[in-house]
Coordinates of C-alpha atoms in Angstrom, one line a residue:
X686 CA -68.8 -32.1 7.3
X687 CA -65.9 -33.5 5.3
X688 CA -65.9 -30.2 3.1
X689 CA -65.7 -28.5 6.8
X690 CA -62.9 -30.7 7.7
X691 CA -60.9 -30.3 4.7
X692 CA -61.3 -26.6 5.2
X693 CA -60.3 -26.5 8.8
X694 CA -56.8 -28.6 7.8
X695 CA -56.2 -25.6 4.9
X696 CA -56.9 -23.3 7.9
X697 CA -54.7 -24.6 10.2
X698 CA -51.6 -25.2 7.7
X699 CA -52.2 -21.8 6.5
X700 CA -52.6 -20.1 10.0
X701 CA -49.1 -22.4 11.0
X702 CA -47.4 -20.7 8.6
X703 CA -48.2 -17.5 9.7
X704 CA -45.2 -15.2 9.9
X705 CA -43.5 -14.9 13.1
X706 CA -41.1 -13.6 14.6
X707 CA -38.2 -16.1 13.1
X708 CA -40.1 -15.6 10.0
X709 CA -39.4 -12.1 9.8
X710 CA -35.7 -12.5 8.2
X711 CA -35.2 -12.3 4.4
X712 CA -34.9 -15.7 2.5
X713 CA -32.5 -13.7 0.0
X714 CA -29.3 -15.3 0.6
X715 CA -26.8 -12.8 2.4
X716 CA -23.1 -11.8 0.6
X717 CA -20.7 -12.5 3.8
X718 CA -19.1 -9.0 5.5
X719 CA -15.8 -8.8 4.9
X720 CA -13.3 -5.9 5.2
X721 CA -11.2 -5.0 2.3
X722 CA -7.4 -6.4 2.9
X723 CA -5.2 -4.2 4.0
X724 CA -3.1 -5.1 0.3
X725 CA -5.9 -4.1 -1.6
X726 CA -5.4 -0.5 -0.8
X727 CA -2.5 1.2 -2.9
X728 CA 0.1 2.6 -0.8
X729 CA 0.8 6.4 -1.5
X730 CA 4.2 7.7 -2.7
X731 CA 5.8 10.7 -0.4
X732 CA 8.9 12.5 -2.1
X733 CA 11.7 14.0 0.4
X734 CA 11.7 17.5 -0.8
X735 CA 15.0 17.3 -2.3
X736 CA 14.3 13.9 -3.9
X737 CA 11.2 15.3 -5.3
X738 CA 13.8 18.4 -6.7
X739 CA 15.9 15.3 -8.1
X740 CA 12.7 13.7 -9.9
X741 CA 11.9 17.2 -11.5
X742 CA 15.2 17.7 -12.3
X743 CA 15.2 13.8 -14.3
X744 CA 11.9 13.5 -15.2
X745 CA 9.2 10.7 -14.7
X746 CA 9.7 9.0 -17.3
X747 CA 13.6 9.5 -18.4
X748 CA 14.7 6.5 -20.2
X749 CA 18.0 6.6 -18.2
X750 CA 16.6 5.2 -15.7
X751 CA 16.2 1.5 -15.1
X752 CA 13.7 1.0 -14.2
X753 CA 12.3 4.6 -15.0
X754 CA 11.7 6.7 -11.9
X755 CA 7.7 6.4 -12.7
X756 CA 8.2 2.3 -13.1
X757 CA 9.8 2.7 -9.7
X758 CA 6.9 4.7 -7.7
X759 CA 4.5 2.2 -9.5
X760 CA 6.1 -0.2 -7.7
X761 CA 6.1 0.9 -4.9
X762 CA 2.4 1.8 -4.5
X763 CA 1.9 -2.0 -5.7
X764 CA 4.2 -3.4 -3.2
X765 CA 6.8 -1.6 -1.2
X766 CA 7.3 -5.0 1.1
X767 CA 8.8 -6.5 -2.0
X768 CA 12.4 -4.7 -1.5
X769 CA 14.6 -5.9 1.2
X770 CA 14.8 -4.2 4.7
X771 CA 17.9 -2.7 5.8
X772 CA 19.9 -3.8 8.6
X773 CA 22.4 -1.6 11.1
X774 CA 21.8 2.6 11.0
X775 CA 18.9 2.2 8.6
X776 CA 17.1 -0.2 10.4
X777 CA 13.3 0.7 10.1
X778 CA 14.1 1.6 5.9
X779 CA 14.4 -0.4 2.6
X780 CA 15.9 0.2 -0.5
X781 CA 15.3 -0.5 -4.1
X782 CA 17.9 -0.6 -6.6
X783 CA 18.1 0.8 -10.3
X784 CA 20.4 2.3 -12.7
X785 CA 20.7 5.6 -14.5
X786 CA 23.3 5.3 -17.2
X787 CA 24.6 2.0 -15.6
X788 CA 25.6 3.4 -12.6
X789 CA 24.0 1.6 -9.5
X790 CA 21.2 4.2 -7.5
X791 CA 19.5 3.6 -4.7
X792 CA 15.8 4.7 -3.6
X793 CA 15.8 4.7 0.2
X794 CA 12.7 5.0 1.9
X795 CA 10.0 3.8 5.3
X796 CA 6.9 2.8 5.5
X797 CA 4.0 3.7 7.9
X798 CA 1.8 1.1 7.8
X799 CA -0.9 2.8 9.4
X800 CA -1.2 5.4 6.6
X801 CA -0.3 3.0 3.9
X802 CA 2.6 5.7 3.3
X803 CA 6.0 5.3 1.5
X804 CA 8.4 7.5 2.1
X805 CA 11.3 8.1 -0.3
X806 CA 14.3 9.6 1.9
X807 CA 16.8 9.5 -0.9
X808 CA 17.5 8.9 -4.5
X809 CA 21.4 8.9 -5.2
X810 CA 24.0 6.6 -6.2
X811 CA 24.4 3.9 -3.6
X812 CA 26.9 5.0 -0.6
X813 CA 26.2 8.4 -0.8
X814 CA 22.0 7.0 -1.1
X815 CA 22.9 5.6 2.4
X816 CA 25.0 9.0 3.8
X817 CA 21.7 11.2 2.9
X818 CA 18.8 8.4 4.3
X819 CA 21.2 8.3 7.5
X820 CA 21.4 12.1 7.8
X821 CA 17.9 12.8 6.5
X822 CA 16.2 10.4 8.9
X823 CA 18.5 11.1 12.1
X824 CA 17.2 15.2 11.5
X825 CA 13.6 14.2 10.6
X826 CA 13.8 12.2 14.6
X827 CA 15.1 15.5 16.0
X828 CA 12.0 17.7 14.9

C-alpha cells in the first residue's frame, strides 16, 4: 500500500503539471518589439537639376571644396537637422556652409520628413545661394 501511495503522489504531481492552456507559451525568453528610430534610417540626397549640373560640372570629390561636395552630401544623409534653419523668405529651408577656393558657398536645401528626403535647392556663393533657393522654391509652389 505505501508503494501504491508513493505512486499515486508521482501521479498526481506529474498529472498537475500537465500542460495547460497558460502552459502553452514558450519559456524562451522574448527580444522586446521595437521599431527602428526614425534616425537610424539615412536620409536620401535629391539634387535640383541645375545643382546636380553644378556638381557634374565640379566634381564629387574636387579638393576645392571645403568640405568636398561628397563630404557635404555625406553629411547630410547623416544628419541634415545639424545645419541651422532659416528664418524670413526661406522659412521651411536650411543651409550649410563651405568654401571653394575661399570663397563662402552655400547649399540651400528642405527636408520632407516623411520621405526622409533632402532636398538641395541651390549651390552658389552665399547671396546669390539665397536669390536662386527663393526663386527656385517660390516656382516649385506654383506647379
Amino acid at each position: 500500500m505505501m508503494l501504491n501511495s508513493s505512486a499515486d503522489s508521482t501521479h498526481r504531481a506529474a498529472s498537475s503539471s500537465k500542460p495547460g492552456r497558460s502552459s502553452k507559451r514558450s519559456t524562451k525568453p522574448t527580444k522586446p518589439v521595437t521599431a527602428k528610430p526614425a534616425a537610424a534610417r539615412p536620409w536620401k540626397v535629391k539634387l535640383h537639376r541645375e545643382v546636380g549640373k553644378d556638381v557634374t560640372h565640379y566634381g564629387l570629390s574636387n579638393p576645392n571644396f571645403t568640405p568636398t561636395l561628397a563630404d557635404l552630401i555625406g553629411e547630410l544623409e547623416r544628419d541634415p537637422k545639424q545645419f541651422p534653419k532659416k528664418k524670413g523668405q526661406l522659412q521651411g529651408t536650411r543651409a550649410a556652409e563651405l568654401k571653394y577656393y575661399n570663397v563662402v558657398y552655400r547649399a540651400d536645401f528642405t527636408l520632407d520628413e516623411a520621405a526622409r528626403l533632402v532636398f538641395i535647392v541651390s549651390l552658389e556663393p552665399h547671396d546669390k545661394a539665397y536669390e536662386k533657393a527663393k526663386r527656385r522654391l517660390t516656382g516649385r509652389r506654383k506647379r
